[in-house]
Amino acid sequence: VMDIIKIRFESGFSNIHEHIQKLMDEMLSVSRPFITSRVTGWVPDADVYETDEELIIVINLAGVIKEDIEVFLYDNYIYVRGIRYQPVREQEVIRYHQLELGYGEFERAFRIPTPINRNSIEASWSDGILMIRIRKHIPVTRTIKVKAE
């Protein structure tokens, strides 16, 4: 038996992608709270992990030069942007037989869903993989003595 699902669009079709994603997340009980992207030349694949102590973002940037990558924190987001250049100049190409790789500028934004230690963000680069480690802010309980006056 299949249930009928009603979809309500509040302001026309301008946010249809968000509505469909929310619907799919609810149906599949999947949450993607961390990741957003601005569509540019291409969007690199990324994984986001959370441990008790930290958030870890792993991004596949094969073919990107380390010096062409920018990582920064703004508000509650980690932004990663850069560029991947096409290895064969377009003037040399006679015809394309298959094009699957993306080239050009990219930008990804990862929402930080938990309090973090803003001074503990580290980014490392190895074999085309960018790994960003963000230490969580661990609250410390402190007892405050009440004085009588």
CSV table of N, CA and C in Angstrom, one decimal:
chain,number,residue,atom,x,y,z
A,1,VAL,N,0.9,-1.2,0.0
A,1,VAL,CA,0.0,0.0,0.0
A,1,VAL,C,0.9,1.2,0.0
A,2,MET,N,0.6,2.2,-0.9
A,2,MET,CA,1.4,3.4,-1.0
A,2,MET,C,0.6,4.5,-0.4
A,3,ASP,N,1.3,5.3,0.5
A,3,ASP,CA,0.6,6.5,1.0
A,3,ASP,C,0.7,7.6,0.0
A,4,ILE,N,-0.3,8.5,0.1
A,4,ILE,CA,-0.3,9.7,-0.7
A,4,ILE,C,0.3,10.8,0.1
A,5,ILE,N,1.3,11.5,-0.6
A,5,ILE,CA,2.0,12.6,0.1
A,5,ILE,C,1.6,13.9,-0.5
A,6,LYS,N,1.2,14.8,0.3
A,6,LYS,CA,0.8,16.1,-0.2
A,6,LYS,C,2.0,17.1,-0.2
A,7,ILE,N,2.2,17.8,-1.2
A,7,ILE,CA,3.3,18.8,-1.3
A,7,ILE,C,2.7,20.1,-1.4
A,8,ARG,N,3.1,21.0,-0.5
A,8,ARG,CA,2.6,22.4,-0.5
A,8,ARG,C,3.7,23.4,-0.8
A,9,PHE,N,3.6,24.2,-1.8
A,9,PHE,CA,4.6,25.2,-2.2
A,9,PHE,C,4.1,26.5,-1.7
A,10,GLU,N,4.9,27.2,-0.8
A,10,GLU,CA,4.5,28.4,-0.2
A,10,GLU,C,4.7,29.6,-1.1
A,11,SER,N,5.7,29.7,-1.9
A,11,SER,CA,5.9,30.9,-2.7
A,11,SER,C,6.3,30.5,-4.2
A,12,GLY,N,5.3,29.9,-4.8
A,12,GLY,CA,5.6,29.4,-6.2
A,12,GLY,C,6.6,28.3,-6.2
A,13,PHE,N,7.3,28.3,-7.3
A,13,PHE,CA,8.3,27.2,-7.5
A,13,PHE,C,9.7,27.7,-7.3
A,14,SER,N,9.9,28.8,-6.6
A,14,SER,CA,11.3,29.3,-6.4
A,14,SER,C,12.1,28.5,-5.5
A,15,ASN,N,11.5,27.8,-4.6
A,15,ASN,CA,12.3,26.9,-3.6
A,15,ASN,C,11.9,25.5,-3.8
A,16,ILE,N,11.6,25.0,-5.0
A,16,ILE,CA,11.2,23.7,-5.2
A,16,ILE,C,12.3,22.7,-4.8
A,17,HIS,N,13.6,23.0,-5.1
A,17,HIS,CA,14.6,22.1,-4.7
A,17,HIS,C,14.7,21.8,-3.2
A,18,GLU,N,14.5,22.9,-2.4
A,18,GLU,CA,14.5,22.8,-1.0
A,18,GLU,C,13.3,21.9,-0.5
A,19,HIS,N,12.2,22.1,-1.1
A,19,HIS,CA,11.0,21.4,-0.7
A,19,HIS,C,11.2,19.9,-1.0
A,20,ILE,N,11.7,19.6,-2.2
A,20,ILE,CA,11.9,18.2,-2.6
A,20,ILE,C,12.9,17.6,-1.7
A,21,GLN,N,14.0,18.3,-1.4
A,21,GLN,CA,15.1,17.7,-0.5
A,21,GLN,C,14.5,17.4,0.9
A,22,LYS,N,13.7,18.4,1.4
A,22,LYS,CA,13.1,18.2,2.7
A,22,LYS,C,12.2,17.0,2.7
A,23,LEU,N,11.4,16.9,1.7
A,23,LEU,CA,10.5,15.7,1.5
A,23,LEU,C,11.2,14.4,1.5
A,24,MET,N,12.3,14.4,0.7
A,24,MET,CA,13.1,13.2,0.5
A,24,MET,C,13.7,12.8,1.9
A,25,ASP,N,14.3,13.8,2.5
A,25,ASP,CA,14.9,13.6,3.8
A,25,ASP,C,13.9,13.0,4.8
A,26,GLU,N,12.7,13.6,4.9
A,26,GLU,CA,11.7,13.1,5.8
A,26,GLU,C,11.3,11.6,5.4
A,27,MET,N,11.1,11.4,4.1
A,27,MET,CA,10.7,10.0,3.7
A,27,MET,C,11.8,9.0,4.0
A,28,LEU,N,13.1,9.4,3.8
A,28,LEU,CA,14.2,8.4,4.0
A,28,LEU,C,14.8,8.5,5.3
A,29,SER,N,14.4,9.4,6.2
A,29,SER,CA,15.0,9.7,7.5
A,29,SER,C,16.4,10.0,7.4
A,30,VAL,N,16.8,10.8,6.4
A,30,VAL,CA,18.2,11.2,6.1
A,30,VAL,C,18.3,12.7,6.4
A,31,SER,N,19.3,13.1,7.0
A,31,SER,CA,19.5,14.5,7.3
A,31,SER,C,20.8,14.9,6.6
A,32,ARG,N,20.8,16.1,6.0
A,32,ARG,CA,22.0,16.7,5.4
A,32,ARG,C,22.2,18.1,5.9
A,33,PRO,N,22.4,18.3,7.2
A,33,PRO,CA,22.4,19.6,7.8
A,33,PRO,C,23.7,20.4,7.5
A,34,PHE,N,24.8,19.7,7.1
A,34,PHE,CA,26.1,20.3,7.0
A,34,PHE,C,26.4,21.0,5.7
A,35,ILE,N,25.8,20.5,4.6
A,35,ILE,CA,26.4,20.9,3.3
A,35,ILE,C,25.5,21.8,2.5
A,36,THR,N,26.1,22.8,2.0
A,36,THR,CA,25.4,23.6,1.0
A,36,THR,C,26.5,23.9,-0.1
A,37,SER,N,26.1,24.4,-1.3
A,37,SER,CA,27.0,24.7,-2.3
A,37,SER,C,26.5,25.8,-3.2
A,38,ARG,N,27.3,26.6,-3.7
A,38,ARG,CA,27.0,27.6,-4.7
A,38,ARG,C,27.4,27.0,-6.0
A,39,VAL,N,26.4,26.8,-6.9
A,39,VAL,CA,26.7,26.2,-8.2
A,39,VAL,C,27.6,27.1,-9.0
A,40,THR,N,28.8,26.6,-9.3
A,40,THR,CA,29.7,27.3,-10.2
A,40,THR,C,30.2,26.3,-11.2
A,41,GLY,N,31.5,26.3,-11.5
A,41,GLY,CA,32.0,25.4,-12.5
A,41,GLY,C,31.7,23.9,-12.2
A,42,TRP,N,31.9,23.5,-11.0
A,42,TRP,CA,31.7,22.1,-10.6
A,42,TRP,C,31.7,22.1,-9.1
A,43,VAL,N,31.2,21.0,-8.6
A,43,VAL,CA,31.1,20.8,-7.1
A,43,VAL,C,31.8,19.6,-6.7
A,44,PRO,N,32.9,19.7,-5.9
A,44,PRO,CA,33.7,18.6,-5.5
A,44,PRO,C,32.9,17.7,-4.4
A,45,ASP,N,33.1,16.4,-4.5
A,45,ASP,CA,32.5,15.5,-3.5
A,45,ASP,C,33.1,15.7,-2.1
A,46,ALA,N,32.3,15.6,-1.1
A,46,ALA,CA,32.7,15.8,0.3
A,46,ALA,C,32.0,14.8,1.2
A,47,ASP,N,32.7,14.5,2.3
A,47,ASP,CA,32.1,13.7,3.4
A,47,ASP,C,32.3,14.6,4.7
A,48,VAL,N,31.3,14.5,5.6
A,48,VAL,CA,31.4,15.2,6.8
A,48,VAL,C,31.2,14.2,7.9
A,49,TYR,N,32.1,14.1,8.9
A,49,TYR,CA,32.0,13.2,10.0
A,49,TYR,C,32.0,14.0,11.3
A,50,GLU,N,31.4,13.4,12.3
A,50,GLU,CA,31.4,14.0,13.6
A,50,GLU,C,31.8,12.9,14.7
A,51,THR,N,32.8,13.3,15.5
A,51,THR,CA,33.2,12.4,16.6
A,51,THR,C,32.8,13.1,17.9
A,52,ASP,N,33.1,12.5,19.0
A,52,ASP,CA,32.8,13.2,20.3
A,52,ASP,C,33.6,14.5,20.4
A,53,GLU,N,34.8,14.6,19.9
A,53,GLU,CA,35.7,15.7,20.0
A,53,GLU,C,35.7,16.7,18.9
A,54,GLU,N,35.4,16.3,17.6
A,54,GLU,CA,35.6,17.1,16.5
A,54,GLU,C,34.6,16.8,15.3
A,55,LEU,N,34.6,17.8,14.4
A,55,LEU,CA,34.0,17.6,13.1
A,55,LEU,C,35.1,17.4,12.1
A,56,ILE,N,34.9,16.6,11.1
A,56,ILE,CA,35.9,16.3,10.1
A,56,ILE,C,35.3,16.4,8.8
A,57,ILE,N,35.8,17.3,7.9
A,57,ILE,CA,35.3,17.5,6.5
A,57,ILE,C,36.4,17.0,5.6
A,58,VAL,N,36.1,16.0,4.7
A,58,VAL,CA,37.0,15.5,3.7
A,58,VAL,C,36.5,15.8,2.3
A,59,ILE,N,37.3,16.5,1.5
A,59,ILE,CA,36.9,16.9,0.2
A,59,ILE,C,37.8,16.4,-0.8
A,60,ASN,N,37.2,15.8,-1.9
A,60,ASN,CA,38.0,15.2,-3.0
A,60,ASN,C,38.3,16.4,-4.0
A,61,LEU,N,39.6,16.8,-4.0
A,61,LEU,CA,40.0,17.9,-4.9
A,61,LEU,C,41.1,17.4,-5.8
A,62,ALA,N,41.0,16.2,-6.3
A,62,ALA,CA,42.0,15.7,-7.3
A,62,ALA,C,42.2,16.7,-8.4
A,63,GLY,N,43.4,17.0,-8.7
A,63,GLY,CA,43.7,17.9,-9.9
A,63,GLY,C,43.8,19.3,-9.5
A,64,VAL,N,43.5,19.7,-8.3
A,64,VAL,CA,43.5,21.1,-7.8
A,64,VAL,C,44.9,21.3,-7.2
A,65,ILE,N,45.5,22.4,-7.5
A,65,ILE,CA,46.7,22.8,-6.9
A,65,ILE,C,46.5,23.4,-5.5
A,66,LYS,N,47.3,22.9,-4.5
A,66,LYS,CA,47.1,23.4,-3.1
A,66,LYS,C,47.0,24.9,-3.0
A,67,GLU,N,47.8,25.6,-3.7
A,67,GLU,CA,47.9,27.1,-3.6
A,67,GLU,C,46.6,27.7,-4.2
A,68,ASP,N,45.8,27.0,-4.9
A,68,ASP,CA,44.5,27.5,-5.5
A,68,ASP,C,43.3,27.2,-4.6
A,69,ILE,N,43.5,26.7,-3.4
A,69,ILE,CA,42.5,26.4,-2.4
A,69,ILE,C,42.4,27.5,-1.3
A,70,GLU,N,41.2,27.9,-1.0
A,70,GLU,CA,41.0,28.9,0.1
A,70,GLU,C,40.0,28.3,1.1
A,71,VAL,N,40.4,28.2,2.3
A,71,VAL,CA,39.5,27.7,3.4
A,71,VAL,C,39.3,28.8,4.4
A,72,PHE,N,38.1,29.2,4.7
A,72,PHE,CA,37.9,30.2,5.8
A,72,PHE,C,36.6,29.9,6.5
A,73,LEU,N,36.5,30.5,7.7
A,73,LEU,CA,35.4,30.4,8.6
A,73,LEU,C,34.7,31.8,8.6
A,74,TYR,N,33.4,31.7,8.4
A,74,TYR,CA,32.6,32.9,8.4
A,74,TYR,C,31.2,32.6,9.1
A,75,ASP,N,30.9,33.2,10.2
A,75,ASP,CA,29.7,32.9,10.9
A,75,ASP,C,29.7,31.5,11.3
A,76,ASN,N,28.7,30.7,11.0
A,76,ASN,CA,28.8,29.3,11.4
A,76,ASN,C,29.0,28.4,10.2
A,77,TYR,N,29.8,28.8,9.3
A,77,TYR,CA,30.1,28.0,8.0
A,77,TYR,C,31.6,28.0,7.8
A,78,ILE,N,32.1,26.8,7.3
A,78,ILE,CA,33.4,26.7,6.8
A,78,ILE,C,33.2,26.8,5.3
A,79,TYR,N,33.9,27.7,4.6
A,79,TYR,CA,33.9,27.8,3.2
A,79,TYR,C,35.2,27.2,2.6
A,80,VAL,N,35.0,26.5,1.5
A,80,VAL,CA,36.2,26.0,0.7
A,80,VAL,C,35.9,26.5,-0.7
A,81,ARG,N,36.9,27.2,-1.3
A,81,ARG,CA,36.7,27.6,-2.7
A,81,ARG,C,38.1,27.5,-3.4
A,82,GLY,N,38.0,27.4,-4.7
A,82,GLY,CA,39.2,27.3,-5.4
A,82,GLY,C,38.9,27.1,-6.9
A,83,ILE,N,39.9,26.6,-7.6
A,83,ILE,CA,39.8,26.4,-9.1
A,83,ILE,C,40.5,25.2,-9.5
A,84,ARG,N,40.0,24.4,-10.4
A,84,ARG,CA,40.7,23.3,-11.1
A,84,ARG,C,40.8,23.6,-12.5
A,85,TYR,N,42.0,23.7,-13.0
A,85,TYR,CA,42.2,24.0,-14.4
A,85,TYR,C,42.2,22.8,-15.3
A,86,GLN,N,41.7,22.9,-16.5
A,86,GLN,CA,41.6,21.8,-17.5
A,86,GLN,C,43.0,21.5,-17.9
A,87,PRO,N,43.5,20.2,-17.9
A,87,PRO,CA,44.8,19.9,-18.3
A,87,PRO,C,45.2,20.0,-19.8
A,88,VAL,N,44.2,20.0,-20.6
A,88,VAL,CA,44.4,20.1,-22.0
A,88,VAL,C,43.8,21.4,-22.5
A,89,ARG,N,44.6,22.3,-23.1
A,89,ARG,CA,44.0,23.5,-23.6
A,89,ARG,C,43.0,23.3,-24.7
A,90,GLU,N,41.9,24.1,-24.6
A,90,GLU,CA,40.8,24.0,-25.5
A,90,GLU,C,41.2,24.2,-27.0
A,91,GLN,N,42.2,25.0,-27.2
A,91,GLN,CA,42.6,25.3,-28.6
A,91,GLN,C,43.2,24.0,-29.2
A,92,GLU,N,43.7,23.1,-28.4
A,92,GLU,CA,44.4,21.9,-28.9
A,92,GLU,C,43.3,20.8,-29.2
A,93,VAL,N,42.1,20.9,-28.7
A,93,VAL,CA,41.1,19.8,-28.8
A,93,VAL,C,40.5,19.9,-30.2
A,94,ILE,N,40.5,18.8,-30.9
A,94,ILE,CA,39.8,18.7,-32.2
A,94,ILE,C,38.3,18.3,-31.9
A,95,ARG,N,38.1,17.3,-31.1
A,95,ARG,CA,36.7,16.9,-30.8
A,95,ARG,C,36.8,16.2,-29.4
A,96,TYR,N,35.6,16.3,-28.7
A,96,TYR,CA,35.5,15.7,-27.4
A,96,TYR,C,34.8,14.4,-27.6
A,97,HIS,N,35.2,13.3,-27.0
A,97,HIS,CA,34.6,12.0,-27.0
A,97,HIS,C,33.8,11.7,-25.7
A,98,GLN,N,34.3,12.3,-24.6
A,98,GLN,CA,33.7,12.0,-23.4
A,98,GLN,C,34.1,13.1,-22.4
A,99,LEU,N,33.2,13.8,-21.7
A,99,LEU,CA,33.5,14.8,-20.7
A,99,LEU,C,32.8,14.5,-19.4
A,100,GLU,N,33.5,14.1,-18.4
A,100,GLU,CA,32.9,13.8,-17.1
A,100,GLU,C,33.5,14.6,-16.0
A,101,LEU,N,34.7,15.1,-16.1
A,101,LEU,CA,35.3,15.8,-15.1
A,101,LEU,C,34.9,17.3,-15.1
A,102,GLY,N,34.8,17.9,-14.0
A,102,GLY,CA,34.5,19.3,-13.9
A,102,GLY,C,35.7,20.1,-13.7
A,103,TYR,N,35.7,21.3,-14.3
A,103,TYR,CA,36.8,22.2,-14.2
A,103,TYR,C,36.2,23.6,-14.0
A,104,GLY,N,37.1,24.5,-13.5
A,104,GLY,CA,36.7,25.9,-13.3
A,104,GLY,C,36.6,26.1,-11.8
A,105,GLU,N,36.0,27.2,-11.4
A,105,GLU,CA,35.9,27.6,-10.0
A,105,GLU,C,34.8,26.7,-9.3
A,106,PHE,N,35.1,26.6,-8.0
A,106,PHE,CA,34.1,25.8,-7.1
A,106,PHE,C,34.0,26.5,-5.8
A,107,GLU,N,32.9,26.3,-5.1
A,107,GLU,CA,32.8,26.8,-3.7
A,107,GLU,C,31.8,25.8,-3.0
A,108,ARG,N,32.2,25.5,-1.8
A,108,ARG,CA,31.4,24.7,-0.9
A,108,ARG,C,31.3,25.4,0.4
A,109,ALA,N,30.1,25.3,1.1
A,109,ALA,CA,29.9,25.8,2.4
A,109,ALA,C,29.4,24.7,3.3
A,110,PHE,N,30.0,24.5,4.4
A,110,PHE,CA,29.6,23.5,5.4
A,110,PHE,C,29.2,24.1,6.7
A,111,ARG,N,27.9,24.0,7.0
A,111,ARG,CA,27.3,24.6,8.2
A,111,ARG,C,27.9,23.8,9.4
A,112,ILE,N,28.3,24.6,10.4
A,112,ILE,CA,28.8,24.0,11.7
A,112,ILE,C,27.6,23.9,12.6
A,113,PRO,N,27.2,22.7,12.9
A,113,PRO,CA,25.9,22.5,13.7
A,113,PRO,C,26.1,22.5,15.2
A,114,THR,N,27.3,22.7,15.7
A,114,THR,CA,27.6,22.6,17.1
A,114,THR,C,28.6,23.7,17.5
A,115,PRO,N,28.7,24.1,18.7
A,115,PRO,CA,29.7,25.1,19.1
A,115,PRO,C,31.1,24.5,18.9
A,116,ILE,N,32.0,25.3,18.4
A,116,ILE,CA,33.4,24.9,18.1
A,116,ILE,C,34.4,25.8,18.8
A,117,ASN,N,35.6,25.3,18.8
A,117,ASN,CA,36.7,26.1,19.3
A,117,ASN,C,37.3,26.8,18.0
A,118,ARG,N,37.0,28.0,17.8
A,118,ARG,CA,37.3,28.7,16.6
A,118,ARG,C,38.8,28.8,16.3
A,119,ASN,N,39.6,28.6,17.3
A,119,ASN,CA,41.1,28.7,17.1
A,119,ASN,C,41.7,27.3,16.9
A,120,SER,N,40.9,26.3,16.7
A,120,SER,CA,41.5,25.0,16.6
A,120,SER,C,41.2,24.3,15.2
A,121,ILE,N,40.9,25.1,14.2
A,121,ILE,CA,40.6,24.6,12.9
A,121,ILE,C,41.9,24.3,12.2
A,122,GLU,N,42.0,23.1,11.6
A,122,GLU,CA,43.2,22.8,10.9
A,122,GLU,C,42.8,22.2,9.6
A,123,ALA,N,43.6,22.5,8.5
A,123,ALA,CA,43.4,22.0,7.2
A,123,ALA,C,44.7,21.3,6.7
A,124,SER,N,44.5,20.1,6.2
A,124,SER,CA,45.7,19.4,5.7
A,124,SER,C,45.4,18.9,4.2
A,125,TRP,N,46.5,18.7,3.5
A,125,TRP,CA,46.4,18.4,2.1
A,125,TRP,C,47.2,17.2,1.8
A,126,SER,N,46.7,16.1,1.2
A,126,SER,CA,47.5,15.0,0.8
A,126,SER,C,46.8,14.2,-0.4
A,127,ASP,N,47.6,14.1,-1.4
A,127,ASP,CA,47.2,13.3,-2.6
A,127,ASP,C,45.8,13.7,-3.1
A,128,GLY,N,45.5,15.0,-3.2
A,128,GLY,CA,44.3,15.5,-3.8
A,128,GLY,C,43.1,15.5,-2.8
A,129,ILE,N,43.3,15.2,-1.5
A,129,ILE,CA,42.3,15.2,-0.5
A,129,ILE,C,42.6,16.3,0.5
A,130,LEU,N,41.6,17.1,0.7
A,130,LEU,CA,41.6,18.2,1.7
A,130,LEU,C,40.9,17.7,2.9
A,131,MET,N,41.5,17.7,4.1
A,131,MET,CA,40.9,17.3,5.3
A,131,MET,C,40.9,18.5,6.3
A,132,ILE,N,39.7,18.9,6.7
A,132,ILE,CA,39.5,20.0,7.7
A,132,ILE,C,39.0,19.4,9.0
A,133,ARG,N,39.8,19.7,10.1
A,133,ARG,CA,39.4,19.2,11.4
A,133,ARG,C,39.1,20.3,12.3
A,134,ILE,N,37.9,20.3,12.9
A,134,ILE,CA,37.4,21.4,13.7
A,134,ILE,C,37.1,20.8,15.1
A,135,ARG,N,37.8,21.3,16.1
A,135,ARG,CA,37.6,20.8,17.5
A,135,ARG,C,36.3,21.4,18.0
A,136,LYS,N,35.5,20.6,18.6
A,136,LYS,CA,34.3,21.1,19.3
A,136,LYS,C,34.6,21.8,20.5
A,137,HIS,N,33.7,22.7,20.9
A,137,HIS,CA,33.8,23.4,22.2
A,137,HIS,C,33.2,22.6,23.2
A,138,ILE,N,33.9,22.1,24.1
A,138,ILE,CA,33.4,21.3,25.2
A,138,ILE,C,33.1,22.2,26.4
A,139,PRO,N,31.8,22.3,26.7
A,139,PRO,CA,31.5,23.2,27.9
A,139,PRO,C,31.9,22.6,29.2
A,140,VAL,N,32.4,23.4,30.0
A,140,VAL,CA,32.9,23.0,31.3
A,140,VAL,C,31.9,23.5,32.4
A,141,THR,N,31.5,22.6,33.2
A,141,THR,CA,30.6,23.0,34.3
A,141,THR,C,31.5,23.6,35.4
A,142,ARG,N,31.1,24.7,35.9
A,142,ARG,CA,31.8,25.4,37.0
A,142,ARG,C,30.8,25.8,38.1
A,143,THR,N,31.1,25.4,39.3
A,143,THR,CA,30.2,25.8,40.4
A,143,THR,C,30.6,27.1,40.9
A,144,ILE,N,29.6,28.0,41.1
A,144,ILE,CA,29.9,29.3,41.6
A,144,ILE,C,29.3,29.5,43.0
A,145,LYS,N,30.2,29.8,43.9
A,145,LYS,CA,29.8,29.9,45.3
A,145,LYS,C,29.0,31.2,45.5
A,146,VAL,N,27.9,31.1,46.2
A,146,VAL,CA,27.1,32.2,46.5
A,146,VAL,C,27.5,32.8,47.8
A,147,LYS,N,27.8,34.1,47.8
A,147,LYS,CA,28.3,34.8,49.0
A,147,LYS,C,27.1,35.5,49.7
A,148,ALA,N,27.1,35.5,51.0
A,148,ALA,CA,26.1,36.2,51.8
A,148,ALA,C,26.6,37.6,52.0
A,149,GLU,N,25.8,38.6,52.0
A,149,GLU,CA,26.2,40.0,52.2
A,149,GLU,C,25.7,40.5,53.5
